[in-house]
Short mmCIF file of C-alpha atoms in Angstrom, two decimals:
data_model
loop_
_atom_site.label_atom_id
_atom_site.label_comp_id
_atom_site.label_asym_id
_atom_site.label_seq_id
_atom_site.Cartn_x
_atom_site.Cartn_y
_atom_site.Cartn_z
CA UNK A 1 0.00 0.00 0.00
CA UNK A 2 2.80 2.40 0.95
CA UNK A 3 4.72 1.63 -2.27
CA UNK A 4 1.60 2.26 -4.34
CA UNK A 5 1.02 5.61 -2.60
CA UNK A 6 4.63 6.65 -3.19
CA UNK A 7 4.26 5.74 -6.87
CA UNK A 8 1.04 7.79 -7.19
CA UNK A 9 2.70 10.81 -5.52
CA UNK A 10 5.72 10.49 -7.86
CA UNK A 11 3.45 10.40 -10.93
CA UNK A 12 1.55 13.48 -9.72
CA UNK A 13 4.81 15.35 -9.09
CA UNK A 14 6.06 14.52 -12.60
CA UNK A 15 2.76 15.74 -14.10
CA UNK A 16 2.83 18.97 -12.09
CA UNK A 17 6.47 19.61 -13.03
CA UNK A 18 5.66 19.05 -16.69
CA UNK A 19 2.77 21.53 -16.48
CA UNK A 20 4.99 24.14 -14.80
CA UNK A 21 7.63 23.69 -17.51
CA UNK A 22 5.03 24.06 -20.24
CA UNK A 23 3.67 27.23 -18.67
CA UNK A 24 7.21 28.57 -18.38
CA UNK A 25 7.78 27.97 -22.10
CA UNK A 26 4.46 29.45 -23.16
CA UNK A 27 4.81 32.84 -24.88
CA UNK A 28 3.62 35.82 -22.87
CA UNK A 29 2.45 37.73 -25.95
CA UNK A 30 2.85 37.77 -29.77
CA UNK A 31 6.21 39.57 -29.54
CA UNK A 32 7.55 36.80 -27.32
CA UNK A 33 6.11 34.14 -29.65
CA UNK A 34 7.62 35.77 -32.75
CA UNK A 35 11.04 35.99 -31.12
CA UNK A 36 10.85 32.26 -30.40
CA UNK A 37 9.49 31.52 -33.90
CA UNK A 38 12.24 33.43 -35.70
CA UNK A 39 14.94 31.73 -33.61
CA UNK A 40 13.48 28.24 -34.11
CA UNK A 41 14.93 26.03 -36.87
CA UNK A 42 11.81 23.86 -37.13
CA UNK A 43 8.62 25.78 -37.90
CA UNK A 44 5.81 26.45 -40.37
CA UNK A 45 3.60 29.18 -41.76
CA UNK A 46 0.18 28.88 -43.42
CA UNK A 47 -1.75 31.57 -45.27
CA UNK A 48 -4.71 30.67 -47.47
CA UNK A 49 -3.63 27.80 -49.73
CA UNK A 50 0.08 28.44 -49.11
CA UNK A 51 2.02 26.28 -46.66
CA UNK A 52 5.67 26.86 -45.81
CA UNK A 53 7.67 24.42 -43.70
CA UNK A 54 11.22 24.83 -42.42
CA UNK A 55 13.42 22.21 -40.82
CA UNK A 56 17.14 22.88 -40.48
CA UNK A 57 18.54 24.18 -43.74
CA UNK A 58 15.65 23.08 -45.94
CA UNK A 59 12.48 25.05 -46.60
CA UNK A 60 9.38 23.65 -48.33
CA UNK A 61 6.48 25.49 -49.94
CA UNK A 62 3.26 24.14 -51.39
CA UNK A 63 0.48 26.12 -53.03
CA UNK A 64 -2.13 25.93 -55.80
CA UNK A 65 -2.33 28.08 -58.91
CA UNK A 66 -5.28 27.55 -61.25
CA UNK A 67 -6.07 24.29 -59.41
CA UNK A 68 -2.54 23.00 -60.13
CA UNK A 69 -0.18 22.01 -57.31
CA UNK A 70 3.05 24.00 -57.14
CA UNK A 71 5.98 22.85 -54.97
CA UNK A 72 9.25 24.55 -54.07
CA UNK A 73 12.19 23.52 -51.93
CA UNK A 74 15.15 25.65 -50.90
CA UNK A 75 18.25 23.97 -49.54
CA UNK A 76 21.44 25.50 -48.19
CA UNK A 77 24.37 23.17 -48.84
CA UNK A 78 27.76 24.62 -47.94
CA UNK A 79 28.14 27.88 -49.88
CA UNK A 80 25.29 27.00 -52.25
CA UNK A 81 21.61 27.86 -52.16
CA UNK A 82 19.70 25.33 -54.27
CA UNK A 83 16.12 25.91 -55.41
CA UNK A 84 13.94 23.04 -56.64
CA UNK A 85 10.62 23.92 -58.26
CA UNK A 86 7.90 21.47 -59.21
CA UNK A 87 4.74 22.17 -61.18
CA UNK A 88 1.86 19.86 -62.00
CA UNK A 89 1.66 19.44 -65.80
CA UNK A 90 -0.76 16.91 -67.31
CA UNK A 91 -1.12 15.20 -63.93
CA UNK A 92 2.63 14.84 -63.41
CA UNK A 93 5.05 16.95 -61.35
CA UNK A 94 7.80 18.39 -63.55
CA UNK A 95 10.90 19.59 -61.68
CA UNK A 96 13.54 22.22 -62.36
CA UNK A 97 16.64 23.05 -60.31
CA UNK A 98 18.76 26.17 -59.93
CA UNK A 99 21.95 26.49 -57.86
CA UNK A 100 23.50 29.79 -56.83
CA UNK A 101 26.03 30.94 -54.26
CA UNK A 102 24.94 32.52 -50.99
CA UNK A 103 26.26 35.86 -52.26
CA UNK A 104 24.21 35.56 -55.46
CA UNK A 105 21.10 34.62 -53.47
CA UNK A 106 21.64 37.59 -51.14
CA UNK A 107 21.80 39.94 -54.12
CA UNK A 108 18.81 38.37 -55.87
CA UNK A 109 16.64 38.52 -52.72
CA UNK A 110 17.94 42.02 -51.87
CA UNK A 111 18.91 40.99 -48.32
CA UNK A 112 20.82 43.29 -45.98
CA UNK A 113 22.69 40.51 -44.17
CA UNK A 114 24.79 37.59 -45.35
CA UNK A 115 23.06 34.21 -45.59
CA UNK A 116 24.21 31.60 -43.10
CA UNK A 117 21.00 29.57 -42.86
CA UNK A 118 17.36 29.51 -43.94
CA UNK A 119 16.37 31.66 -40.95
CA UNK A 120 18.48 34.55 -42.25
CA UNK A 121 16.29 34.63 -45.36
CA UNK A 122 13.00 34.21 -43.48
CA UNK A 123 13.75 37.03 -41.02
CA UNK A 124 14.16 39.56 -43.82
CA UNK A 125 11.37 38.25 -46.04
CA UNK A 126 8.64 38.34 -43.37
CA UNK A 127 6.35 41.36 -43.58
CA UNK A 128 5.92 41.70 -39.82
CA UNK A 129 8.09 41.31 -36.76
CA UNK A 130 7.89 41.24 -32.98
CA UNK A 131 8.13 45.07 -33.02
CA UNK A 132 4.64 45.23 -34.53
CA UNK A 133 3.24 43.86 -31.26
CA UNK A 134 5.51 45.67 -28.79
CA UNK A 135 2.57 47.44 -27.07
CA UNK A 136 0.39 44.34 -27.12
CA UNK A 137 -0.90 44.57 -23.53
CA UNK A 138 -2.03 48.15 -24.14
CA UNK A 139 -3.46 47.65 -27.63
CA UNK A 140 -5.28 44.31 -27.28
CA UNK A 141 -8.10 42.95 -25.11
CA UNK A 142 -8.76 39.25 -24.60
CA UNK A 143 -12.30 38.16 -25.54
CA UNK A 144 -13.43 34.51 -25.50
CA UNK A 145 -9.84 33.26 -25.68
CA UNK A 146 -8.91 35.53 -28.60
CA UNK A 147 -6.96 38.78 -28.40
CA UNK A 148 -8.74 41.63 -30.23
CA UNK A 149 -7.05 44.92 -31.12
CA UNK A 150 -8.67 47.89 -29.39
CA UNK A 151 -10.54 50.50 -31.41
CA UNK A 152 -8.48 53.52 -32.38
CA UNK A 153 -5.14 51.64 -32.39
CA UNK A 154 -2.95 51.09 -35.46
CA UNK A 155 -3.87 47.38 -35.37
CA UNK A 156 -7.64 47.87 -35.11
CA UNK A 157 -9.39 44.96 -36.84
CA UNK A 158 -6.59 42.50 -36.05
CA UNK A 159 -7.20 39.43 -33.88
CA UNK A 160 -4.62 37.07 -32.43
CA UNK A 161 -5.09 33.52 -31.20
CA UNK A 162 -2.06 32.37 -29.22
CA UNK A 163 -0.85 29.09 -27.73
CA UNK A 164 2.56 27.72 -26.75
CA UNK A 165 3.20 26.29 -30.24
CA UNK A 166 1.02 28.33 -32.59
CA UNK A 167 -0.11 31.87 -33.30
CA UNK A 168 -2.88 32.84 -35.75
CA UNK A 169 -3.16 36.48 -36.81
CA UNK A 170 -6.34 37.49 -38.66
CA UNK A 171 -6.82 40.82 -40.45
CA UNK A 172 -8.67 42.28 -43.43
CA UNK A 173 -6.79 43.22 -46.58
CA UNK A 174 -8.54 44.65 -49.63
CA UNK A 175 -11.90 43.63 -48.21
CA UNK A 176 -10.78 40.01 -47.73
CA UNK A 177 -10.19 38.37 -44.36
CA UNK A 178 -6.72 36.84 -44.18
CA UNK A 179 -5.33 34.51 -41.52
CA UNK A 180 -1.62 33.85 -41.15
CA UNK A 181 -0.77 30.95 -38.86
CA UNK A 182 2.75 30.50 -37.50
CA UNK A 183 3.72 27.30 -35.74
CA UNK A 184 6.75 25.94 -33.92
CA UNK A 185 7.84 22.43 -34.88
CA UNK A 186 7.86 20.78 -38.31
CA UNK A 187 8.57 17.26 -39.53
CA UNK A 188 11.81 16.40 -41.30
CA UNK A 189 11.70 17.58 -44.92
CA UNK A 190 12.86 15.21 -47.65
CA UNK A 191 13.49 16.62 -51.12
CA UNK A 192 12.11 14.22 -53.76
CA UNK A 193 14.68 12.30 -55.81
CA UNK A 194 13.07 13.60 -59.00
CA UNK A 195 13.80 17.16 -57.85
CA UNK A 196 17.41 16.31 -56.96
CA UNK A 197 17.88 14.68 -60.38
CA UNK A 198 16.35 17.59 -62.31
CA UNK A 199 18.46 19.34 -64.95
CA UNK A 200 20.17 22.54 -63.83
CA UNK A 201 18.54 25.68 -65.23
#
């Protein structure tokens, strides 16, 4: 009986500790989440029919154009940045490949900093940053589990849904409601052999 009680207490302590650790890791606000997201090497972003996944030094994008699937991979390998692009043609994915140096990619993408990894590209390509939410506590009010920007603020009309691993920002652009979802954690990305074997452009 005593051993069983000790075991139950130990299990409860482990569960409580795990909860405390999870709370400690949970972002306090969107700025905190974005800082963690930008620093993370395994993450994703979704907006409409576009999905972007990043794991290590490989990024993956999937979208649809005119009901056709479009795929893109970017890989950093040593001093090279390799882009693989696949398009659905007559029911088959046709691949092309283009290799450039990091310096050439920096110039093409008009980046301010040198490229060391995929994150360096993402940080400069993103249209918003943690600075956009620096006055979050003052500018947002929580309603039914969702943060809503207060009237009269620069972010009026924006809503934010936040958890430890995901943040969804919803806003209206050109009369259309848009939701951008950022998440921490993404499965290993494997570039298809057909893409690797594609002829260099």
